[in-house]
mmCIF file of N, CA and C in Angstrom:
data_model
loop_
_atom_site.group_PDB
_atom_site.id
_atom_site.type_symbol
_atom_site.label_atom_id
_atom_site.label_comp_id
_atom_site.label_asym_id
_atom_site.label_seq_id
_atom_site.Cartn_x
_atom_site.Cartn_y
_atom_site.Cartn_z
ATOM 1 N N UNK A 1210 5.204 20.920 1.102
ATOM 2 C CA UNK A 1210 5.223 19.856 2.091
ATOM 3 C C UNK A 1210 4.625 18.586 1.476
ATOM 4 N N UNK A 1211 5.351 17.254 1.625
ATOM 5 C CA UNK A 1211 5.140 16.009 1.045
ATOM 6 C C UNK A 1211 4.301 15.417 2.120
ATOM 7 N N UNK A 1212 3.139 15.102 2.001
ATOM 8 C CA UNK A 1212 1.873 14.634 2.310
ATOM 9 C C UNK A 1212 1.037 13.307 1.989
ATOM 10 N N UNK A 1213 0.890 12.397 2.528
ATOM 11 C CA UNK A 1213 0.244 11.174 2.344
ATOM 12 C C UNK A 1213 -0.595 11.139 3.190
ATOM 13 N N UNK A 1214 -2.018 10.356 2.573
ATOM 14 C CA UNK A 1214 -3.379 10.259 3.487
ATOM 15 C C UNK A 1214 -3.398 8.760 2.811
ATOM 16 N N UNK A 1215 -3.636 7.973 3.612
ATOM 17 C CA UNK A 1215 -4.798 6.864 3.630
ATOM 18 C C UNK A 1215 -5.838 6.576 4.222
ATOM 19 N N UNK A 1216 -6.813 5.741 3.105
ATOM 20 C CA UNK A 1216 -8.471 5.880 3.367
ATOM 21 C C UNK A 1216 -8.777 4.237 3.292
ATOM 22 N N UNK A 1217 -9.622 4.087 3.603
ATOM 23 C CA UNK A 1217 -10.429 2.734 3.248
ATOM 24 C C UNK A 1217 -10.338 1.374 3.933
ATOM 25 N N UNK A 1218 -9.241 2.041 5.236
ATOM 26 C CA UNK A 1218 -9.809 0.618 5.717
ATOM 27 C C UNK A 1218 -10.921 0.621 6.760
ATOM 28 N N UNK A 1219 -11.103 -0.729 7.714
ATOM 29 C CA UNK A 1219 -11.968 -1.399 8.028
ATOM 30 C C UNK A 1219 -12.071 -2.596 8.535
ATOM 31 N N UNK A 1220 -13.399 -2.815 9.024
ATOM 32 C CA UNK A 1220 -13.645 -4.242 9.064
ATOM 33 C C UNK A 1220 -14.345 -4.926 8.588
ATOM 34 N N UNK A 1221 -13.493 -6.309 8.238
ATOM 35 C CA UNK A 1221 -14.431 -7.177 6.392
ATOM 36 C C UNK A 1221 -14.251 -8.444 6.870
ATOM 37 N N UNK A 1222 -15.013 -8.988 6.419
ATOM 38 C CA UNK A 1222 -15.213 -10.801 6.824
ATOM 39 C C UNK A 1222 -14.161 -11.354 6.113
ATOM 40 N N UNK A 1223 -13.792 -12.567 6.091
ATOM 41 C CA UNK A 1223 -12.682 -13.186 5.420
ATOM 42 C C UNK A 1223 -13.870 -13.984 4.150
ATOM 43 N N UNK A 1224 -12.927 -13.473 2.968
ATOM 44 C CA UNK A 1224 -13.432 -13.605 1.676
ATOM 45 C C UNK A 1224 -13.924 -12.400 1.116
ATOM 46 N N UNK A 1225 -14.151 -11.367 2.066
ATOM 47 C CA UNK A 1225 -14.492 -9.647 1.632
ATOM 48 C C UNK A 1225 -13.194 -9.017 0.598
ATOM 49 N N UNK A 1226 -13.964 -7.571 0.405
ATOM 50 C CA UNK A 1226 -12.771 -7.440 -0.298
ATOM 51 C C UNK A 1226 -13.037 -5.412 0.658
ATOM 52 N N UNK A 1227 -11.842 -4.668 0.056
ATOM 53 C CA UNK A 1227 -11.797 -3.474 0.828
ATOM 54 C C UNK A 1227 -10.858 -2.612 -0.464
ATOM 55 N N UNK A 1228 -11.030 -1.170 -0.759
ATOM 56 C CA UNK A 1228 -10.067 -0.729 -1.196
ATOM 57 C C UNK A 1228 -9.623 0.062 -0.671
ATOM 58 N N UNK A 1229 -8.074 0.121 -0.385
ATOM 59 C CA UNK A 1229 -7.851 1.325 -0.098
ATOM 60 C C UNK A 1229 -7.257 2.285 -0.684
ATOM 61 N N UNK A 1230 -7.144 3.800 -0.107
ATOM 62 C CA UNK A 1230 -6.762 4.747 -0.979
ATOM 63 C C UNK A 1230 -5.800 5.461 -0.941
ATOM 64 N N UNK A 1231 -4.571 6.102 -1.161
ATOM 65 C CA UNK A 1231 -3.640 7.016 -0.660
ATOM 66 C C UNK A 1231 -3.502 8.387 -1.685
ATOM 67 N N UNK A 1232 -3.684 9.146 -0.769
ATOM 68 C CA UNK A 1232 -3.433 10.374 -1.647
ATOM 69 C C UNK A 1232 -2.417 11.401 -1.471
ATOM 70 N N UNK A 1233 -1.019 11.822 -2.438
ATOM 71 C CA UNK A 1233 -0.518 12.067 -2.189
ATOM 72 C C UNK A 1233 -0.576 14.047 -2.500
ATOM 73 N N UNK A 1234 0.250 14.523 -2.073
ATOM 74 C CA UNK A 1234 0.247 16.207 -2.246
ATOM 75 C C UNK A 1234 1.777 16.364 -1.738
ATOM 76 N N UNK A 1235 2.087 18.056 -2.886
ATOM 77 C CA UNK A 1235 3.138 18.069 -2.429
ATOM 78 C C UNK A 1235 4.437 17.431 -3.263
ATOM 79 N N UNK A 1236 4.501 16.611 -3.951
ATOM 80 C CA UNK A 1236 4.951 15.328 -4.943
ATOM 81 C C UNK A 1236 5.010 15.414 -6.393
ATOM 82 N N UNK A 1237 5.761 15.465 -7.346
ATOM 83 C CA UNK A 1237 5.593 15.244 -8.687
ATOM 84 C C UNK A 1237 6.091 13.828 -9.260
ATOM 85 N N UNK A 1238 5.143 13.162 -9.733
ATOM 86 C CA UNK A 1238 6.339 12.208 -10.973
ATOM 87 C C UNK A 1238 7.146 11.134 -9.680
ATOM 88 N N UNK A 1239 5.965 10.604 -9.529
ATOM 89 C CA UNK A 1239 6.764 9.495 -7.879
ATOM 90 C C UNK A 1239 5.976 7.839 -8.116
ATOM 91 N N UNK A 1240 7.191 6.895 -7.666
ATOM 92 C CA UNK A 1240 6.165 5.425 -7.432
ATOM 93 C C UNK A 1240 5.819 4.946 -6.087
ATOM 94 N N UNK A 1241 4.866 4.672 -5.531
ATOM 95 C CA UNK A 1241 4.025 4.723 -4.170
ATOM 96 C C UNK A 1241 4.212 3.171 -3.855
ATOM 97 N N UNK A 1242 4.352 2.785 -2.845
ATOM 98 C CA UNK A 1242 4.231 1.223 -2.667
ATOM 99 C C UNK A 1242 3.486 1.528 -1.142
ATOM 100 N N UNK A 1243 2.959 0.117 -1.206
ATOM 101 C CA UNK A 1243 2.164 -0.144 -0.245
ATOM 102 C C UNK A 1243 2.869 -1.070 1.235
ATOM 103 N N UNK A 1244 2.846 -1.133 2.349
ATOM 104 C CA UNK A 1244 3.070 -1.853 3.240
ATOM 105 C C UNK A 1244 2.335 -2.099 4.373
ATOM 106 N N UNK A 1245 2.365 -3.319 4.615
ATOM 107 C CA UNK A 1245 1.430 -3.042 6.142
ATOM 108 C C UNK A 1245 2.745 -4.016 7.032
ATOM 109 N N UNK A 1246 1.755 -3.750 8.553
ATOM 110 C CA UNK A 1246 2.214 -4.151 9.889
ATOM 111 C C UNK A 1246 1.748 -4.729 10.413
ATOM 112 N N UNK A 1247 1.449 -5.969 10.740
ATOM 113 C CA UNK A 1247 0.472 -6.607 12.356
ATOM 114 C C UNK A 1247 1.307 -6.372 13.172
ATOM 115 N N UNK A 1248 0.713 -6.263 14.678
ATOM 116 C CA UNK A 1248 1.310 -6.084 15.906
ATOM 117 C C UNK A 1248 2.232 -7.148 16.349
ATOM 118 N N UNK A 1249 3.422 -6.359 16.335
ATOM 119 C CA UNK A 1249 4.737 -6.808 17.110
ATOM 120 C C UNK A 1249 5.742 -7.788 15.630
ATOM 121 N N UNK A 1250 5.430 -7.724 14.531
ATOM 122 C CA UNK A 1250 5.706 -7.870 13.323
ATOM 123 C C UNK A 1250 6.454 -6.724 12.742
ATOM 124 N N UNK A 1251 7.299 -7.202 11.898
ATOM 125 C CA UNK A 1251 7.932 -5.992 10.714
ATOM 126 C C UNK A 1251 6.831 -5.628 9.542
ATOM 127 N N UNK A 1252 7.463 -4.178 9.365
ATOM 128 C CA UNK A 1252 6.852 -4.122 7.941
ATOM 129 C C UNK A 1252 7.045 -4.501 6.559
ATOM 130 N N UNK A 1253 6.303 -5.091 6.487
ATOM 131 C CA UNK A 1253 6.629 -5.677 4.854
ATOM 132 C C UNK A 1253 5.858 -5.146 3.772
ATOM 133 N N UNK A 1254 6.617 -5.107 2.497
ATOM 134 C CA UNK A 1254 5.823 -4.899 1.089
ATOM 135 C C UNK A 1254 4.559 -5.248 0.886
ATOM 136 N N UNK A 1255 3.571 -4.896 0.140
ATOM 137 C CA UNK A 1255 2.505 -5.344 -0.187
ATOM 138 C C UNK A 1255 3.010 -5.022 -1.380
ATOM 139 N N UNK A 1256 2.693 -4.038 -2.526
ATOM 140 C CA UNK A 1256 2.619 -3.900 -3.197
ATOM 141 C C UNK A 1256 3.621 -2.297 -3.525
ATOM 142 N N UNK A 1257 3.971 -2.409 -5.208
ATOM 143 C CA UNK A 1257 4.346 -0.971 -5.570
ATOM 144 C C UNK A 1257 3.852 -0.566 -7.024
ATOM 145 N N UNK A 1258 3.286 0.642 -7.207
ATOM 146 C CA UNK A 1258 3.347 0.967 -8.843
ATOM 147 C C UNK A 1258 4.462 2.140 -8.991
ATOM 148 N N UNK A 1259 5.185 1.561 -10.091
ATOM 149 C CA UNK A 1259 6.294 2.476 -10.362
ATOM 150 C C UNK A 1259 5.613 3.937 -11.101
ATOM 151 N N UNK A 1260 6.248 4.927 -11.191
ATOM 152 C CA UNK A 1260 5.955 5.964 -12.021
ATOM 153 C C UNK A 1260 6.299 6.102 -14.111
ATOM 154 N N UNK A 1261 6.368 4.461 -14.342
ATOM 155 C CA UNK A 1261 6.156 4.398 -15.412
ATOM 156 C C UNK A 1261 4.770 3.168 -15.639
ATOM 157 N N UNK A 1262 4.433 2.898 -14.675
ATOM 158 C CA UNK A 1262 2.984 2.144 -14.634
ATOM 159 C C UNK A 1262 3.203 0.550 -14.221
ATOM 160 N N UNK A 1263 4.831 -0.029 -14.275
ATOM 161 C CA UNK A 1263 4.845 -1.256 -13.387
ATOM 162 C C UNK A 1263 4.523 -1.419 -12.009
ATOM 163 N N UNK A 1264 3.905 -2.576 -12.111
ATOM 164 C CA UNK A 1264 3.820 -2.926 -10.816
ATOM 165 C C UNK A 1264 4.372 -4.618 -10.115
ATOM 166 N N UNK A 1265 4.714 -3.809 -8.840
ATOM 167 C CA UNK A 1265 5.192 -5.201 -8.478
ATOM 168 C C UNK A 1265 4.071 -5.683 -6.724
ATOM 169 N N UNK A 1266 3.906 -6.766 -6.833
ATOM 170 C CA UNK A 1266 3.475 -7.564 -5.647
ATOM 171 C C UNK A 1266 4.479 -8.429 -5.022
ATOM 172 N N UNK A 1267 4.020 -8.605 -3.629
ATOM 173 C CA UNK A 1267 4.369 -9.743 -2.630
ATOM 174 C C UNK A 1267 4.541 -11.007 -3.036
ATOM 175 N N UNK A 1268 4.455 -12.082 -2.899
ATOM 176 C CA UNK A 1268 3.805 -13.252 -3.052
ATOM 177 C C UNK A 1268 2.692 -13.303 -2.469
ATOM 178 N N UNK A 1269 2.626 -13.637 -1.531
ATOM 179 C CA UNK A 1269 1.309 -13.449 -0.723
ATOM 180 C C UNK A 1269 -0.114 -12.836 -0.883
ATOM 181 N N UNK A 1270 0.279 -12.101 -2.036
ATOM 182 C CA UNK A 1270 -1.123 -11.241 -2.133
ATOM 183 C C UNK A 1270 -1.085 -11.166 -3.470
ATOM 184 N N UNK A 1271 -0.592 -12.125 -4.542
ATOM 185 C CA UNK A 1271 -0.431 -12.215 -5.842
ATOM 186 C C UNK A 1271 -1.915 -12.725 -6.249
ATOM 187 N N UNK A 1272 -2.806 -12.064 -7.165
ATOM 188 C CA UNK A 1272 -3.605 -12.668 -7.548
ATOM 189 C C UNK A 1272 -5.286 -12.362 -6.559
ATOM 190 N N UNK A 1273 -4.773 -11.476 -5.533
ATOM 191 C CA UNK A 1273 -6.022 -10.764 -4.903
ATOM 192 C C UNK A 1273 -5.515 -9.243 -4.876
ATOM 193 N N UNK A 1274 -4.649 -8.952 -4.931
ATOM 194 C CA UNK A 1274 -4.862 -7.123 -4.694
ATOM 195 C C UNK A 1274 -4.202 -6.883 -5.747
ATOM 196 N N UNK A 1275 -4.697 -5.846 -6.270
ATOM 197 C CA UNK A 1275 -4.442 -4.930 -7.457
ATOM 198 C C UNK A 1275 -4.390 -3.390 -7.192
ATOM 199 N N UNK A 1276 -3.026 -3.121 -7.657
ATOM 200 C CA UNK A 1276 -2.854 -1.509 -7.062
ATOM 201 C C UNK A 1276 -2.626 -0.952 -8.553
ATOM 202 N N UNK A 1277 -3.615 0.395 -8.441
ATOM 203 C CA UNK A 1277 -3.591 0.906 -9.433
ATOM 204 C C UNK A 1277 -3.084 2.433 -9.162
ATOM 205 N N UNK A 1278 -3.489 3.336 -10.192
ATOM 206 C CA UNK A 1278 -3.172 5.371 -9.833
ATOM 207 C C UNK A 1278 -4.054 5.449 -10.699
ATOM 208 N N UNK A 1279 -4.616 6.889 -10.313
ATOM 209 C CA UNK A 1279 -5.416 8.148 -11.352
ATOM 210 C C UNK A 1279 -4.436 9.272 -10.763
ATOM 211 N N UNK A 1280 -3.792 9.825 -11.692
ATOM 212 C CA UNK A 1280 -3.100 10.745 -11.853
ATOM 213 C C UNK A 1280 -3.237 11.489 -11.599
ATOM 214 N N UNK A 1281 -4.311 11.836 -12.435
ATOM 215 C CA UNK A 1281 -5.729 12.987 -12.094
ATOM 216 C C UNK A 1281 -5.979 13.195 -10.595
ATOM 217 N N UNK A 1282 -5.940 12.596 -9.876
ATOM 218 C CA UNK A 1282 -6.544 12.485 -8.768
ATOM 219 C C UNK A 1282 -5.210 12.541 -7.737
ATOM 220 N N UNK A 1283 -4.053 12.159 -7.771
ATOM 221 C CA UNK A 1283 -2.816 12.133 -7.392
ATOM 222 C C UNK A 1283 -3.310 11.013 -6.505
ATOM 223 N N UNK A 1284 -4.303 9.962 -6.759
ATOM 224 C CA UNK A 1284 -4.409 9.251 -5.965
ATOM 225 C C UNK A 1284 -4.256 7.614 -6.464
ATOM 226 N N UNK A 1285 -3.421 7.087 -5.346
ATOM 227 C CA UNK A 1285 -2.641 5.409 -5.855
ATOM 228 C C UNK A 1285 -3.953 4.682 -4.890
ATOM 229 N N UNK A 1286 -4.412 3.417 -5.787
ATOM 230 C CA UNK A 1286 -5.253 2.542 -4.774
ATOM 231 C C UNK A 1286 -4.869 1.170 -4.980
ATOM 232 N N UNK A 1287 -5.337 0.598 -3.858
ATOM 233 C CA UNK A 1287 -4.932 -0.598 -3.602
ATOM 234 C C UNK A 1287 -5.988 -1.631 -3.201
ATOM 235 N N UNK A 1288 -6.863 -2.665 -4.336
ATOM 236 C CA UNK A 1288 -7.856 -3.191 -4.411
ATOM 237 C C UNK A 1288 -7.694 -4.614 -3.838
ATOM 238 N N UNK A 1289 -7.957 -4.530 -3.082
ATOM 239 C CA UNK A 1289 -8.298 -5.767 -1.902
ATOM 240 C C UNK A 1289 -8.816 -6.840 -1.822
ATOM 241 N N UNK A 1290 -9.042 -8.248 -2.719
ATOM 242 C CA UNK A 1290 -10.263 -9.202 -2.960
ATOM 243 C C UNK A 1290 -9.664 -10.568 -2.234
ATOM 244 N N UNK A 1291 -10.580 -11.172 -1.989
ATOM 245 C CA UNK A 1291 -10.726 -12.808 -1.144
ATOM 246 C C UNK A 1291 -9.624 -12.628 -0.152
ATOM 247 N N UNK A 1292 -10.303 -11.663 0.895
ATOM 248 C CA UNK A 1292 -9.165 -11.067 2.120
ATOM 249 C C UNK A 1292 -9.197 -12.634 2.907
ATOM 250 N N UNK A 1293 -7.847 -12.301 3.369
ATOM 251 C CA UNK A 1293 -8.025 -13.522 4.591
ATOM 252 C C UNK A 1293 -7.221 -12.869 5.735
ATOM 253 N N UNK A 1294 -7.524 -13.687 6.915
ATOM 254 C CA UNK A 1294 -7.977 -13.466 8.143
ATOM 255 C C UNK A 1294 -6.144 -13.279 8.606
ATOM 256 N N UNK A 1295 -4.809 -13.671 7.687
ATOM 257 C CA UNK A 1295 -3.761 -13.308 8.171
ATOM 258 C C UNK A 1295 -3.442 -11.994 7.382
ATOM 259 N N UNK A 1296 -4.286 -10.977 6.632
ATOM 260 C CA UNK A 1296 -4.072 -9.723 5.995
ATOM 261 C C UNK A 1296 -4.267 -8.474 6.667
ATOM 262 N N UNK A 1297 -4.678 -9.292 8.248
ATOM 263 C CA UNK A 1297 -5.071 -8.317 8.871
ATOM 264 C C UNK A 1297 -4.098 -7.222 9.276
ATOM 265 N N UNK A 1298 -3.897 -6.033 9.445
ATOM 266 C CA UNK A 1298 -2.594 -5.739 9.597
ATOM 267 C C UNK A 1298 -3.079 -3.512 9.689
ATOM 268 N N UNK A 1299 -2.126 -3.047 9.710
ATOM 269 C CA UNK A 1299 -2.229 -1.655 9.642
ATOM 270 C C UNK A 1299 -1.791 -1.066 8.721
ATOM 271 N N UNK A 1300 -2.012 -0.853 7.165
ATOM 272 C CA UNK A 1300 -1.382 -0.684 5.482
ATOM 273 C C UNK A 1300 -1.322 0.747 5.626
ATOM 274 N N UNK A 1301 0.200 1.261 5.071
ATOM 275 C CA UNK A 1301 0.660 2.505 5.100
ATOM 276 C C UNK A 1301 1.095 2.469 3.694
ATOM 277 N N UNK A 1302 0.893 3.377 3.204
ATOM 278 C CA UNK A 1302 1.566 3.791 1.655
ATOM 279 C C UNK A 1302 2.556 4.794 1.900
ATOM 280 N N UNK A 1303 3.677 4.423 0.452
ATOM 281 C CA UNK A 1303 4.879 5.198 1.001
ATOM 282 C C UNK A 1303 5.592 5.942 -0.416
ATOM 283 N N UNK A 1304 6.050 7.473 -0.600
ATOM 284 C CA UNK A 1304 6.679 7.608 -1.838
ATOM 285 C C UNK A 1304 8.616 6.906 -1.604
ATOM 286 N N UNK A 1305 8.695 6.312 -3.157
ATOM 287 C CA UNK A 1305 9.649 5.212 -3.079
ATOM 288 C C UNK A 1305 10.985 6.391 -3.734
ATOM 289 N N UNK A 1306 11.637 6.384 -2.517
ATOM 290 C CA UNK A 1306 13.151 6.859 -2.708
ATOM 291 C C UNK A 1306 14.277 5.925 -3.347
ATOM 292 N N UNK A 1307 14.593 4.973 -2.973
ATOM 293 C CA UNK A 1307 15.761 4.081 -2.969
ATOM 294 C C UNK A 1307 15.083 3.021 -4.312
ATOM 295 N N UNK A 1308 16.207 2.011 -4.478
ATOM 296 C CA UNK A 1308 15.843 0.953 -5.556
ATOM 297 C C UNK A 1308 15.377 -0.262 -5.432
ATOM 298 N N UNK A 1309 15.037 -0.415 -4.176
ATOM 299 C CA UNK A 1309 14.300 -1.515 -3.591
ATOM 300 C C UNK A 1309 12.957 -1.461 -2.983
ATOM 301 N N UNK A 1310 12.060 -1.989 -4.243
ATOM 302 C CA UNK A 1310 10.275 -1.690 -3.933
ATOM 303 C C UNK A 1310 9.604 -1.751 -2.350
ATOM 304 N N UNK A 1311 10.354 -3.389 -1.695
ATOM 305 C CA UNK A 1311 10.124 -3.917 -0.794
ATOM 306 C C UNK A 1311 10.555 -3.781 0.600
ATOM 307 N N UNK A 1312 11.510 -2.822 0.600
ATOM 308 C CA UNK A 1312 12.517 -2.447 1.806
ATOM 309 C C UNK A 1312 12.120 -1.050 2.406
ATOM 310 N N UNK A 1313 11.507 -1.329 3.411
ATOM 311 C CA UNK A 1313 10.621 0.283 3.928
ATOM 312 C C UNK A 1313 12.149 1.251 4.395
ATOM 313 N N UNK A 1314 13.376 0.727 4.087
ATOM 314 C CA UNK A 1314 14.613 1.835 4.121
ATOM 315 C C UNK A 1314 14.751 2.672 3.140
ATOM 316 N N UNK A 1315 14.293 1.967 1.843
ATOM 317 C CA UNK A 1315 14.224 3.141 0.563
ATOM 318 C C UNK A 1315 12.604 3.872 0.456
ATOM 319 N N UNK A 1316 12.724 4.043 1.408
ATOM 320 C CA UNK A 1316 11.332 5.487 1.074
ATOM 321 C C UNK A 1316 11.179 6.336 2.013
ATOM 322 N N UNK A 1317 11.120 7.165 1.059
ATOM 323 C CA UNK A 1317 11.239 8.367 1.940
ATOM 324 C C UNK A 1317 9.788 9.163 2.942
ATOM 325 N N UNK A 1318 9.200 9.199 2.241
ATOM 326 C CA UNK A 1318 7.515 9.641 3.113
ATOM 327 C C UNK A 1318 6.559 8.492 2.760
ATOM 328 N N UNK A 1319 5.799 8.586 4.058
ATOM 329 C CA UNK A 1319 5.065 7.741 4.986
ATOM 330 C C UNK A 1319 3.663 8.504 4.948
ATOM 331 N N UNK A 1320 2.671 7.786 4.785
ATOM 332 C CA UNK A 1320 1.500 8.291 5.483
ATOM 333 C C UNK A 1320 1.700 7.479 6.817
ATOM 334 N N UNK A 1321 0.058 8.148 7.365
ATOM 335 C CA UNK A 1321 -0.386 7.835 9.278
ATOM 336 C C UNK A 1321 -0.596 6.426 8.930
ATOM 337 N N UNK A 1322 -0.987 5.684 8.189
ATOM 338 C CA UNK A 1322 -1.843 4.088 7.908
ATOM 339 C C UNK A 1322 -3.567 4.501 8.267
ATOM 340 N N UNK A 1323 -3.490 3.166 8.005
ATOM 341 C CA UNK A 1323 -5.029 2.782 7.773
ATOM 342 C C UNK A 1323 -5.231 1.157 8.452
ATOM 343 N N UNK A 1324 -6.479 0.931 9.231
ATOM 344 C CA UNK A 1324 -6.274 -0.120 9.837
ATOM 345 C C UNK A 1324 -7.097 -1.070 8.807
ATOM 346 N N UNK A 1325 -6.548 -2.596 8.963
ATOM 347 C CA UNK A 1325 -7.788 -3.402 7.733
ATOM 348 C C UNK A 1325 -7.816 -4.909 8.977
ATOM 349 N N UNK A 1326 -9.016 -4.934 9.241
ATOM 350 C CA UNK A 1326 -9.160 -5.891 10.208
ATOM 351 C C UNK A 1326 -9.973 -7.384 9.558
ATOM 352 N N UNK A 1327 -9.593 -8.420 9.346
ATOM 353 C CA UNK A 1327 -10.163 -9.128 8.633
ATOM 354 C C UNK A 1327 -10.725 -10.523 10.068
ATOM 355 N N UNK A 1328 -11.958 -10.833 9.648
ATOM 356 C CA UNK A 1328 -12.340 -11.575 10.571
ATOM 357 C C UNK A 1328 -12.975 -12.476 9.931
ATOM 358 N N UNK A 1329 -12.059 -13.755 10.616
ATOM 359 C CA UNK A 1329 -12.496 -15.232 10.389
ATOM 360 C C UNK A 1329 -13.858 -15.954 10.728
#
């Protein structure tokens, strides 16, 4: 059974930083991307690391979050710095089926999310 957990969010002041964590089970040899949601909004990309170690970002979050993996750990994270107050949102990590990083239609499993509340 293909299994995703996310960890780490919260609530952080604007300019905080937060990491979060996803851990997958169940899975071999997969690239994880990140997405979140604010309420009554679509989901969009945050971030993806491929399973040869690229990674791709948003615009939006170019230059503050950094998503990394430990292998070891089957766990993908997603490092959070100079949050601002429109990042607020509900971030779900996802294993990536299809050929499009950014399109929550090519993936196939979902974790529950994680809430990240950023306050101005």
């Amino acid at each position: 059974e293909v299994q995703l957990v996310e960890s780490g969010g919260g609530l952080v002041q604007a300019g905080g930083s937060l990491r979060l964590s996803c851990t997958v089970s169940g899975f071999d040899d997969y690239s994880i991307g990140w997405f979140r949601q604010a309420p009554g909004k679509e989901r969009l990309g945050v971030s993806c690391i491929f399973r040869n170690g690229a990674t791709m970002y948003a615009d939006s979050v170019k230059g503050r979050f950094t998503i990394s993996s430990d292998n070891l750990k089957n766990t993908v994270y997603l490092q959070m710095d100079s949050l601002k107050f429109e990042d607020t949102a509900v971030y779900y990590c996802a294993v990536l089926g299809g050929p499009t990083w950014d399109r929550p239609e090519d993936y196939d499993y979902w974790g529950q999310g994680t809430q990240v509340t950023v306050s101005s």
